[in-house]
Amino acid sequence: VGLADLRGALGLTQEAVCSQVAAITDKSFTKGALSAIERGHRGASAETLAALEIALRLRPGALAVTYLPSHDRRKQEEVA
């Protein structure tokens, strides 16, 4: 299940999740950043992932990171 689908199933808006993540980390967290993470266009720090787990009511360590920067994805596509 994708993060956006999970967030929607919980009835949470991007704004609500961003607000919770910002409160947990004491750092700004924008809807643009969340959207990029949800779409796999951006990775997230361990701190952000932990805050997202809390905001999305997941157990600690539930979010697996499979993000590859775009230059690494292109390299994999060239090899395949």
PDB file of N, CA, C and O in Angstrom:
ATOM      1  N   VAL A   1       0.854  -1.171   0.000  1.00  0.00           N
ATOM      2  CA  VAL A   1       0.000   0.000   0.000  1.00  0.00           C
ATOM      3  C   VAL A   1       0.898   1.231   0.000  1.00  0.00           C
ATOM      4  O   VAL A   1       1.845   1.307   0.777  1.00  0.00           O
ATOM      5  N   GLY A   2       0.587   2.165  -0.859  1.00  0.00           N
ATOM      6  CA  GLY A   2       1.347   3.404  -0.920  1.00  0.00           C
ATOM      7  C   GLY A   2       0.995   4.340   0.228  1.00  0.00           C
ATOM      8  O   GLY A   2      -0.078   4.232   0.833  1.00  0.00           O
ATOM      9  N   LEU A   3       1.901   5.259   0.519  1.00  0.00           N
ATOM     10  CA  LEU A   3       1.665   6.194   1.614  1.00  0.00           C
ATOM     11  C   LEU A   3       0.428   7.051   1.378  1.00  0.00           C
ATOM     12  O   LEU A   3      -0.349   7.294   2.300  1.00  0.00           O
ATOM     13  N   ALA A   4       0.231   7.521   0.155  1.00  0.00           N
ATOM     14  CA  ALA A   4      -0.939   8.359  -0.135  1.00  0.00           C
ATOM     15  C   ALA A   4      -2.227   7.571   0.086  1.00  0.00           C
ATOM     16  O   ALA A   4      -3.204   8.110   0.626  1.00  0.00           O
ATOM     17  N   ASP A   5      -2.237   6.304  -0.322  1.00  0.00           N
ATOM     18  CA  ASP A   5      -3.427   5.467  -0.119  1.00  0.00           C
ATOM     19  C   ASP A   5      -3.677   5.236   1.369  1.00  0.00           C
ATOM     20  O   ASP A   5      -4.819   5.295   1.836  1.00  0.00           O
ATOM     21  N   LEU A   6      -2.617   4.975   2.115  1.00  0.00           N
ATOM     22  CA  LEU A   6      -2.748   4.772   3.554  1.00  0.00           C
ATOM     23  C   LEU A   6      -3.259   6.044   4.218  1.00  0.00           C
ATOM     24  O   LEU A   6      -4.183   6.008   5.031  1.00  0.00           O
ATOM     25  N   ARG A   7      -2.670   7.175   3.856  1.00  0.00           N
ATOM     26  CA  ARG A   7      -3.099   8.452   4.413  1.00  0.00           C
ATOM     27  C   ARG A   7      -4.577   8.691   4.127  1.00  0.00           C
ATOM     28  O   ARG A   7      -5.349   9.068   5.011  1.00  0.00           O
ATOM     29  N   GLY A   8      -5.001   8.412   2.897  1.00  0.00           N
ATOM     30  CA  GLY A   8      -6.401   8.588   2.529  1.00  0.00           C
ATOM     31  C   GLY A   8      -7.323   7.655   3.290  1.00  0.00           C
ATOM     32  O   GLY A   8      -8.409   8.056   3.720  1.00  0.00           O
ATOM     33  N   ALA A   9      -6.894   6.403   3.465  1.00  0.00           N
ATOM     34  CA  ALA A   9      -7.714   5.431   4.197  1.00  0.00           C
ATOM     35  C   ALA A   9      -7.907   5.853   5.653  1.00  0.00           C
ATOM     36  O   ALA A   9      -8.935   5.540   6.256  1.00  0.00           O
ATOM     37  N   LEU A  10      -6.937   6.571   6.175  1.00  0.00           N
ATOM     38  CA  LEU A  10      -7.041   7.053   7.554  1.00  0.00           C
ATOM     39  C   LEU A  10      -7.823   8.366   7.634  1.00  0.00           C
ATOM     40  O   LEU A  10      -8.062   8.882   8.720  1.00  0.00           O
ATOM     41  N   GLY A  11      -8.203   8.890   6.470  1.00  0.00           N
ATOM     42  CA  GLY A  11      -8.950  10.143   6.440  1.00  0.00           C
ATOM     43  C   GLY A  11      -8.099  11.360   6.753  1.00  0.00           C
ATOM     44  O   GLY A  11      -8.609  12.380   7.216  1.00  0.00           O
ATOM     45  N   LEU A  12      -6.796  11.240   6.513  1.00  0.00           N
ATOM     46  CA  LEU A  12      -5.880  12.340   6.810  1.00  0.00           C
ATOM     47  C   LEU A  12      -5.535  13.115   5.541  1.00  0.00           C
ATOM     48  O   LEU A  12      -5.288  12.521   4.496  1.00  0.00           O
ATOM     49  N   THR A  13      -5.497  14.415   5.654  1.00  0.00           N
ATOM     50  CA  THR A  13      -5.070  15.260   4.539  1.00  0.00           C
ATOM     51  C   THR A  13      -3.553  15.405   4.578  1.00  0.00           C
ATOM     52  O   THR A  13      -2.912  15.136   5.608  1.00  0.00           O
ATOM     53  N   GLN A  14      -2.986  15.831   3.455  1.00  0.00           N
ATOM     54  CA  GLN A  14      -1.554  16.110   3.451  1.00  0.00           C
ATOM     55  C   GLN A  14      -1.228  17.173   4.497  1.00  0.00           C
ATOM     56  O   GLN A  14      -0.224  17.075   5.190  1.00  0.00           O
ATOM     57  N   GLU A  15      -2.077  18.177   4.589  1.00  0.00           N
ATOM     58  CA  GLU A  15      -1.855  19.250   5.554  1.00  0.00           C
ATOM     59  C   GLU A  15      -1.796  18.713   6.983  1.00  0.00           C
ATOM     60  O   GLU A  15      -0.929  19.102   7.769  1.00  0.00           O
ATOM     61  N   ALA A  16      -2.702  17.804   7.330  1.00  0.00           N
ATOM     62  CA  ALA A  16      -2.727  17.233   8.678  1.00  0.00           C
ATOM     63  C   ALA A  16      -1.457  16.432   8.959  1.00  0.00           C
ATOM     64  O   ALA A  16      -0.870  16.551  10.041  1.00  0.00           O
ATOM     65  N   VAL A  17      -1.035  15.622   7.997  1.00  0.00           N
ATOM     66  CA  VAL A  17       0.179  14.818   8.185  1.00  0.00           C
ATOM     67  C   VAL A  17       1.400  15.731   8.299  1.00  0.00           C
ATOM     68  O   VAL A  17       2.247  15.540   9.169  1.00  0.00           O
ATOM     69  N   CYS A  18       1.477  16.736   7.432  1.00  0.00           N
ATOM     70  CA  CYS A  18       2.610  17.664   7.483  1.00  0.00           C
ATOM     71  C   CYS A  18       2.678  18.383   8.822  1.00  0.00           C
ATOM     72  O   CYS A  18       3.761  18.560   9.383  1.00  0.00           O
ATOM     73  N   SER A  19       1.530  18.782   9.327  1.00  0.00           N
ATOM     74  CA  SER A  19       1.480  19.457  10.617  1.00  0.00           C
ATOM     75  C   SER A  19       1.985  18.547  11.724  1.00  0.00           C
ATOM     76  O   SER A  19       2.759  18.971  12.595  1.00  0.00           O
ATOM     77  N   GLN A  20       1.579  17.284  11.695  1.00  0.00           N
ATOM     78  CA  GLN A  20       2.025  16.327  12.718  1.00  0.00           C
ATOM     79  C   GLN A  20       3.526  16.069  12.611  1.00  0.00           C
ATOM     80  O   GLN A  20       4.226  16.031  13.621  1.00  0.00           O
ATOM     81  N   VAL A  21       4.012  15.870  11.382  1.00  0.00           N
ATOM     82  CA  VAL A  21       5.449  15.615  11.186  1.00  0.00           C
ATOM     83  C   VAL A  21       6.262  16.817  11.664  1.00  0.00           C
ATOM     84  O   VAL A  21       7.274  16.660  12.347  1.00  0.00           O
ATOM     85  N   ALA A  22       5.810  18.027  11.329  1.00  0.00           N
ATOM     86  CA  ALA A  22       6.516  19.237  11.762  1.00  0.00           C
ATOM     87  C   ALA A  22       6.535  19.349  13.282  1.00  0.00           C
ATOM     88  O   ALA A  22       7.553  19.723  13.874  1.00  0.00           O
ATOM     89  N   ALA A  23       5.428  19.012  13.924  1.00  0.00           N
ATOM     90  CA  ALA A  23       5.366  19.075  15.387  1.00  0.00           C
ATOM     91  C   ALA A  23       6.290  18.042  16.026  1.00  0.00           C
ATOM     92  O   ALA A  23       6.940  18.318  17.036  1.00  0.00           O
ATOM     93  N   ILE A  24       6.359  16.862  15.441  1.00  0.00           N
ATOM     94  CA  ILE A  24       7.191  15.780  15.987  1.00  0.00           C
ATOM     95  C   ILE A  24       8.678  16.102  15.818  1.00  0.00           C
ATOM     96  O   ILE A  24       9.472  15.899  16.738  1.00  0.00           O
ATOM     97  N   THR A  25       9.047  16.584  14.626  1.00  0.00           N
ATOM     98  CA  THR A  25      10.468  16.825  14.322  1.00  0.00           C
ATOM     99  C   THR A  25      10.936  18.227  14.703  1.00  0.00           C
ATOM    100  O   THR A  25      12.134  18.480  14.714  1.00  0.00           O
ATOM    101  N   ASP A  26       9.983  19.111  14.963  1.00  0.00           N
ATOM    102  CA  ASP A  26      10.291  20.520  15.229  1.00  0.00           C
ATOM    103  C   ASP A  26      10.989  21.164  14.037  1.00  0.00           C
ATOM    104  O   ASP A  26      11.859  22.012  14.189  1.00  0.00           O
ATOM    105  N   LYS A  27      10.617  20.694  12.835  1.00  0.00           N
ATOM    106  CA  LYS A  27      11.155  21.224  11.580  1.00  0.00           C
ATOM    107  C   LYS A  27      10.001  21.409  10.603  1.00  0.00           C
ATOM    108  O   LYS A  27       9.025  20.655  10.640  1.00  0.00           O
ATOM    109  N   SER A  28      10.152  22.358   9.718  1.00  0.00           N
ATOM    110  CA  SER A  28       9.139  22.578   8.687  1.00  0.00           C
ATOM    111  C   SER A  28       9.026  21.345   7.793  1.00  0.00           C
ATOM    112  O   SER A  28      10.033  20.706   7.467  1.00  0.00           O
ATOM    113  N   PHE A  29       7.802  20.998   7.427  1.00  0.00           N
ATOM    114  CA  PHE A  29       7.573  19.868   6.524  1.00  0.00           C
ATOM    115  C   PHE A  29       6.402  20.250   5.629  1.00  0.00           C
ATOM    116  O   PHE A  29       5.285  20.436   6.110  1.00  0.00           O
ATOM    117  N   THR A  30       6.661  20.400   4.337  1.00  0.00           N
ATOM    118  CA  THR A  30       5.665  20.932   3.418  1.00  0.00           C
ATOM    119  C   THR A  30       4.850  19.845   2.718  1.00  0.00           C
ATOM    120  O   THR A  30       5.277  18.687   2.640  1.00  0.00           O
ATOM    121  N   LYS A  31       3.704  20.271   2.193  1.00  0.00           N
ATOM    122  CA  LYS A  31       2.879  19.342   1.399  1.00  0.00           C
ATOM    123  C   LYS A  31       3.642  18.899   0.160  1.00  0.00           C
ATOM    124  O   LYS A  31       3.501  17.756  -0.271  1.00  0.00           O
ATOM    125  N   GLY A  32       4.456  19.781  -0.402  1.00  0.00           N
ATOM    126  CA  GLY A  32       5.267  19.407  -1.560  1.00  0.00           C
ATOM    127  C   GLY A  32       6.249  18.296  -1.236  1.00  0.00           C
ATOM    128  O   GLY A  32       6.446  17.368  -2.024  1.00  0.00           O
ATOM    129  N   ALA A  33       6.868  18.385  -0.064  1.00  0.00           N
ATOM    130  CA  ALA A  33       7.808  17.341   0.361  1.00  0.00           C
ATOM    131  C   ALA A  33       7.074  16.022   0.564  1.00  0.00           C
ATOM    132  O   ALA A  33       7.536  14.960   0.117  1.00  0.00           O
ATOM    133  N   LEU A  34       5.922  16.072   1.232  1.00  0.00           N
ATOM    134  CA  LEU A  34       5.140  14.851   1.454  1.00  0.00           C
ATOM    135  C   LEU A  34       4.699  14.256   0.129  1.00  0.00           C
ATOM    136  O   LEU A  34       4.816  13.043  -0.084  1.00  0.00           O
ATOM    137  N   SER A  35       4.223  15.080  -0.765  1.00  0.00           N
ATOM    138  CA  SER A  35       3.780  14.598  -2.072  1.00  0.00           C
ATOM    139  C   SER A  35       4.918  13.917  -2.820  1.00  0.00           C
ATOM    140  O   SER A  35       4.740  12.843  -3.410  1.00  0.00           O
ATOM    141  N   ALA A  36       6.104  14.517  -2.799  1.00  0.00           N
ATOM    142  CA  ALA A  36       7.259  13.924  -3.481  1.00  0.00           C
ATOM    143  C   ALA A  36       7.640  12.582  -2.870  1.00  0.00           C
ATOM    144  O   ALA A  36       7.978  11.638  -3.585  1.00  0.00           O
ATOM    145  N   ILE A  37       7.554  12.469  -1.546  1.00  0.00           N
ATOM    146  CA  ILE A  37       7.847  11.194  -0.875  1.00  0.00           C
ATOM    147  C   ILE A  37       6.780  10.171  -1.241  1.00  0.00           C
ATOM    148  O   ILE A  37       7.094   9.023  -1.578  1.00  0.00           O
ATOM    149  N   GLU A  38       5.510  10.580  -1.212  1.00  0.00           N
ATOM    150  CA  GLU A  38       4.416   9.662  -1.545  1.00  0.00           C
ATOM    151  C   GLU A  38       4.539   9.133  -2.977  1.00  0.00           C
ATOM    152  O   GLU A  38       4.213   7.977  -3.239  1.00  0.00           O
ATOM    153  N   ARG A  39       5.019   9.965  -3.898  1.00  0.00           N
ATOM    154  CA  ARG A  39       5.129   9.557  -5.302  1.00  0.00           C
ATOM    155  C   ARG A  39       6.458   8.885  -5.620  1.00  0.00           C
ATOM    156  O   ARG A  39       6.681   8.447  -6.741  1.00  0.00           O
ATOM    157  N   GLY A  40       7.346   8.796  -4.624  1.00  0.00           N
ATOM    158  CA  GLY A  40       8.631   8.145  -4.848  1.00  0.00           C
ATOM    159  C   GLY A  40       9.637   9.021  -5.568  1.00  0.00           C
ATOM    160  O   GLY A  40      10.632   8.534  -6.096  1.00  0.00           O
ATOM    161  N   HIS A  41       9.409  10.320  -5.580  1.00  0.00           N
ATOM    162  CA  HIS A  41      10.315  11.235  -6.255  1.00  0.00           C
ATOM    163  C   HIS A  41      11.369  11.787  -5.310  1.00  0.00           C
ATOM    164  O   HIS A  41      12.270  12.494  -5.738  1.00  0.00           O
ATOM    165  N   ARG A  42      11.230  11.493  -4.047  1.00  0.00           N
ATOM    166  CA  ARG A  42      12.152  12.006  -3.037  1.00  0.00           C
ATOM    167  C   ARG A  42      12.250  11.001  -1.907  1.00  0.00           C
ATOM    168  O   ARG A  42      11.274  10.347  -1.551  1.00  0.00           O
ATOM    169  N   GLY A  43      13.421  10.881  -1.351  1.00  0.00           N
ATOM    170  CA  GLY A  43      13.606  10.035  -0.184  1.00  0.00           C
ATOM    171  C   GLY A  43      13.299  10.809   1.089  1.00  0.00           C
ATOM    172  O   GLY A  43      12.986  11.999   1.047  1.00  0.00           O
ATOM    173  N   ALA A  44      13.371  10.139   2.210  1.00  0.00           N
ATOM    174  CA  ALA A  44      13.101  10.780   3.501  1.00  0.00           C
ATOM    175  C   ALA A  44      14.166  10.346   4.498  1.00  0.00           C
ATOM    176  O   ALA A  44      14.638   9.207   4.466  1.00  0.00           O
ATOM    177  N   SER A  45      14.505  11.255   5.384  1.00  0.00           N
ATOM    178  CA  SER A  45      15.467  10.931   6.432  1.00  0.00           C
ATOM    179  C   SER A  45      14.848   9.942   7.419  1.00  0.00           C
ATOM    180  O   SER A  45      13.620   9.772   7.474  1.00  0.00           O
ATOM    181  N   ALA A  46      15.695   9.327   8.217  1.00  0.00           N
ATOM    182  CA  ALA A  46      15.205   8.408   9.244  1.00  0.00           C
ATOM    183  C   ALA A  46      14.280   9.139  10.209  1.00  0.00           C
ATOM    184  O   ALA A  46      13.253   8.592  10.640  1.00  0.00           O
ATOM    185  N   GLU A  47      14.609  10.383  10.531  1.00  0.00           N
ATOM    186  CA  GLU A  47      13.777  11.175  11.435  1.00  0.00           C
ATOM    187  C   GLU A  47      12.392  11.429  10.828  1.00  0.00           C
ATOM    188  O   GLU A  47      11.375  11.289  11.506  1.00  0.00           O
ATOM    189  N   THR A  48      12.368  11.764   9.550  1.00  0.00           N
ATOM    190  CA  THR A  48      11.088  12.012   8.870  1.00  0.00           C
ATOM    191  C   THR A  48      10.276  10.736   8.775  1.00  0.00           C
ATOM    192  O   THR A  48       9.062  10.737   9.004  1.00  0.00           O
ATOM    193  N   LEU A  49      10.932   9.621   8.447  1.00  0.00           N
ATOM    194  CA  LEU A  49      10.217   8.341   8.377  1.00  0.00           C
ATOM    195  C   LEU A  49       9.596   7.984   9.720  1.00  0.00           C
ATOM    196  O   LEU A  49       8.446   7.545   9.778  1.00  0.00           O
ATOM    197  N   ALA A  50      10.343   8.185  10.800  1.00  0.00           N
ATOM    198  CA  ALA A  50       9.815   7.881  12.136  1.00  0.00           C
ATOM    199  C   ALA A  50       8.608   8.765  12.446  1.00  0.00           C
ATOM    200  O   ALA A  50       7.608   8.290  13.002  1.00  0.00           O
ATOM    201  N   ALA A  51       8.680  10.029  12.065  1.00  0.00           N
ATOM    202  CA  ALA A  51       7.554  10.941  12.298  1.00  0.00           C
ATOM    203  C   ALA A  51       6.358  10.551  11.443  1.00  0.00           C
ATOM    204  O   ALA A  51       5.205  10.614  11.897  1.00  0.00           O
ATOM    205  N   LEU A  52       6.596  10.141  10.206  1.00  0.00           N
ATOM    206  CA  LEU A  52       5.505   9.681   9.343  1.00  0.00           C
ATOM    207  C   LEU A  52       4.838   8.438   9.921  1.00  0.00           C
ATOM    208  O   LEU A  52       3.612   8.299   9.861  1.00  0.00           O
ATOM    209  N   GLU A  53       5.628   7.544  10.493  1.00  0.00           N
ATOM    210  CA  GLU A  53       5.055   6.344  11.118  1.00  0.00           C
ATOM    211  C   GLU A  53       4.110   6.727  12.245  1.00  0.00           C
ATOM    212  O   GLU A  53       3.018   6.148  12.374  1.00  0.00           O
ATOM    213  N   ILE A  54       4.495   7.698  13.038  1.00  0.00           N
ATOM    214  CA  ILE A  54       3.622   8.154  14.130  1.00  0.00           C
ATOM    215  C   ILE A  54       2.369   8.798  13.558  1.00  0.00           C
ATOM    216  O   ILE A  54       1.251   8.484  13.972  1.00  0.00           O
ATOM    217  N   ALA A  55       2.552   9.696  12.588  1.00  0.00           N
ATOM    218  CA  ALA A  55       1.414  10.415  12.003  1.00  0.00           C
ATOM    219  C   ALA A  55       0.426   9.463  11.326  1.00  0.00           C
ATOM    220  O   ALA A  55      -0.781   9.695  11.342  1.00  0.00           O
ATOM    221  N   LEU A  56       0.958   8.385  10.733  1.00  0.00           N
ATOM    222  CA  LEU A  56       0.118   7.425  10.009  1.00  0.00           C
ATOM    223  C   LEU A  56      -0.264   6.221  10.871  1.00  0.00           C
ATOM    224  O   LEU A  56      -0.789   5.230  10.373  1.00  0.00           O
ATOM    225  N   ARG A  57       0.023   6.305  12.163  1.00  0.00           N
ATOM    226  CA  ARG A  57      -0.357   5.277  13.139  1.00  0.00           C
ATOM    227  C   ARG A  57       0.235   3.896  12.812  1.00  0.00           C
ATOM    228  O   ARG A  57      -0.442   2.867  12.919  1.00  0.00           O
ATOM    229  N   LEU A  58       1.481   3.904  12.413  1.00  0.00           N
ATOM    230  CA  LEU A  58       2.180   2.668  12.084  1.00  0.00           C
ATOM    231  C   LEU A  58       3.144   2.306  13.206  1.00  0.00           C
ATOM    232  O   LEU A  58       3.586   3.168  13.967  1.00  0.00           O
ATOM    233  N   ARG A  59       3.493   1.046  13.278  1.00  0.00           N
ATOM    234  CA  ARG A  59       4.470   0.621  14.275  1.00  0.00           C
ATOM    235  C   ARG A  59       5.845   1.155  13.870  1.00  0.00           C
ATOM    236  O   ARG A  59       6.120   1.339  12.678  1.00  0.00           O
ATOM    237  N   PRO A  60       6.722   1.393  14.835  1.00  0.00           N
ATOM    238  CA  PRO A  60       8.072   1.856  14.516  1.00  0.00           C
ATOM    239  C   PRO A  60       8.781   0.875  13.576  1.00  0.00           C
ATOM    240  O   PRO A  60       8.713  -0.336  13.759  1.00  0.00           O
ATOM    241  N   GLY A  61       9.412   1.388  12.561  1.00  0.00           N
ATOM    242  CA  GLY A  61      10.129   0.559  11.593  1.00  0.00           C
ATOM    243  C   GLY A  61       9.259   0.009  10.477  1.00  0.00           C
ATOM    244  O   GLY A  61       9.731  -0.753   9.639  1.00  0.00           O
ATOM    245  N   ALA A  62       7.984   0.382  10.455  1.00  0.00           N
ATOM    246  CA  ALA A  62       7.060  -0.168   9.456  1.00  0.00           C
ATOM    247  C   ALA A  62       7.320   0.345   8.046  1.00  0.00           C
ATOM    248  O   ALA A  62       7.019  -0.345   7.080  1.00  0.00           O
ATOM    249  N   LEU A  63       7.857   1.540   7.931  1.00  0.00           N
ATOM    250  CA  LEU A  63       8.090   2.101   6.599  1.00  0.00           C
ATOM    251  C   LEU A  63       9.433   1.623   6.067  1.00  0.00           C
ATOM    252  O   LEU A  63      10.479   1.871   6.655  1.00  0.00           O
ATOM    253  N   ALA A  64       9.387   0.918   4.956  1.00  0.00           N
ATOM    254  CA  ALA A  64      10.596   0.448   4.299  1.00  0.00           C
ATOM    255  C   ALA A  64      11.017   1.484   3.260  1.00  0.00           C
ATOM    256  O   ALA A  64      10.184   2.073   2.584  1.00  0.00           O
ATOM    257  N   VAL A  65      12.293   1.689   3.139  1.00  0.00           N
ATOM    258  CA  VAL A  65      12.807   2.661   2.191  1.00  0.00           C
ATOM    259  C   VAL A  65      13.301   1.932   0.954  1.00  0.00           C
ATOM    260  O   VAL A  65      14.212   1.117   1.024  1.00  0.00           O
ATOM    261  N   THR A  66      12.666   2.228  -0.164  1.00  0.00           N
ATOM    262  CA  THR A  66      13.098   1.639  -1.435  1.00  0.00           C
ATOM    263  C   THR A  66      13.448   2.731  -2.440  1.00  0.00           C
ATOM    264  O   THR A  66      13.597   2.474  -3.610  1.00  0.00           O
ATOM    265  N   TYR A  67      13.587   3.957  -1.965  1.00  0.00           N
ATOM    266  CA  TYR A  67      13.864   5.092  -2.834  1.00  0.00           C
ATOM    267  C   TYR A  67      15.266   5.024  -3.402  1.00  0.00           C
ATOM    268  O   TYR A  67      16.225   4.726  -2.707  1.00  0.00           O
ATOM    269  N   LEU A  68      15.371   5.273  -4.712  1.00  0.00           N
ATOM    270  CA  LEU A  68      16.659   5.433  -5.362  1.00  0.00           C
ATOM    271  C   LEU A  68      16.671   6.792  -6.042  1.00  0.00           C
ATOM    272  O   LEU A  68      15.708   7.138  -6.726  1.00  0.00           O
ATOM    273  N   PRO A  69      17.733   7.578  -5.861  1.00  0.00           N
ATOM    274  CA  PRO A  69      17.804   8.838  -6.589  1.00  0.00           C
ATOM    275  C   PRO A  69      17.676   8.598  -8.090  1.00  0.00           C
ATOM    276  O   PRO A  69      18.038   7.524  -8.592  1.00  0.00           O
ATOM    277  N   SER A  70      17.168   9.584  -8.797  1.00  0.00           N
ATOM    278  CA  SER A  70      16.884   9.405 -10.235  1.00  0.00           C
ATOM    279  C   SER A  70      18.114   8.990 -11.022  1.00  0.00           C
ATOM    280  O   SER A  70      18.015   8.172 -11.934  1.00  0.00           O
ATOM    281  N   HIS A  71      19.298   9.486 -10.683  1.00  0.00           N
ATOM    282  CA  HIS A  71      20.490   9.097 -11.439  1.00  0.00           C
ATOM    283  C   HIS A  71      20.811   7.618 -11.237  1.00  0.00           C
ATOM    284  O   HIS A  71      21.287   6.950 -12.152  1.00  0.00           O
ATOM    285  N   ASP A  72      20.508   7.072 -10.053  1.00  0.00           N
ATOM    286  CA  ASP A  72      20.714   5.643  -9.819  1.00  0.00           C
ATOM    287  C   ASP A  72      19.669   4.814 -10.554  1.00  0.00           C
ATOM    288  O   ASP A  72      19.961   3.733 -11.053  1.00  0.00           O
ATOM    289  N   ARG A  73      18.430   5.316 -10.636  1.00  0.00           N
ATOM    290  CA  ARG A  73      17.382   4.598 -11.392  1.00  0.00           C
ATOM    291  C   ARG A  73      17.753   4.532 -12.856  1.00  0.00           C
ATOM    292  O   ARG A  73      17.563   3.500 -13.504  1.00  0.00           O
ATOM    293  N   ARG A  74      18.293   5.614 -13.408  1.00  0.00           N
ATOM    294  CA  ARG A  74      18.696   5.613 -14.822  1.00  0.00           C
ATOM    295  C   ARG A  74      19.792   4.590 -15.063  1.00  0.00           C
ATOM    296  O   ARG A  74      19.790   3.890 -16.065  1.00  0.00           O
ATOM    297  N   LYS A  75      20.745   4.483 -14.133  1.00  0.00           N
ATOM    298  CA  LYS A  75      21.818   3.500 -14.265  1.00  0.00           C
ATOM    299  C   LYS A  75      21.251   2.087 -14.290  1.00  0.00           C
ATOM    300  O   LYS A  75      21.673   1.263 -15.091  1.00  0.00           O
ATOM    301  N   GLN A  76      20.287   1.806 -13.408  1.00  0.00           N
ATOM    302  CA  GLN A  76      19.672   0.478 -13.372  1.00  0.00           C
ATOM    303  C   GLN A  76      18.941   0.193 -14.681  1.00  0.00           C
ATOM    304  O   GLN A  76      18.992  -0.924 -15.188  1.00  0.00           O
ATOM    305  N   GLU A  77      18.257   1.182 -15.231  1.00  0.00           N
ATOM    306  CA  GLU A  77      17.521   0.999 -16.485  1.00  0.00           C
ATOM    307  C   GLU A  77      18.488   0.729 -17.628  1.00  0.00           C
ATOM    308  O   GLU A  77      18.192  -0.055 -18.517  1.00  0.00           O
ATOM    309  N   GLU A  78      19.649   1.375 -17.628  1.00  0.00           N
ATOM    310  CA  GLU A  78      20.624   1.182 -18.686  1.00  0.00           C
ATOM    311  C   GLU A  78      21.196  -0.237 -18.646  1.00  0.00           C
ATOM    312  O   GLU A  78      21.464  -0.834 -19.684  1.00  0.00           O
ATOM    313  N   VAL A  79      21.381  -0.777 -17.455  1.00  0.00           N
ATOM    314  CA  VAL A  79      21.935  -2.117 -17.288  1.00  0.00           C
ATOM    315  C   VAL A  79      20.920  -3.174 -17.699  1.00  0.00           C
ATOM    316  O   VAL A  79      21.256  -4.189 -18.283  1.00  0.00           O
ATOM    317  N   ALA A  80      19.667  -2.946 -17.411  1.00  0.00           N
ATOM    318  CA  ALA A  80      18.613  -3.931 -17.668  1.00  0.00           C
ATOM    319  C   ALA A  80      18.287  -4.057 -19.095  1.00  0.00           C
ATOM    320  O   ALA A  80      18.650  -4.104 -20.071  1.00  0.00           O
TER     321      ALA A  80
END
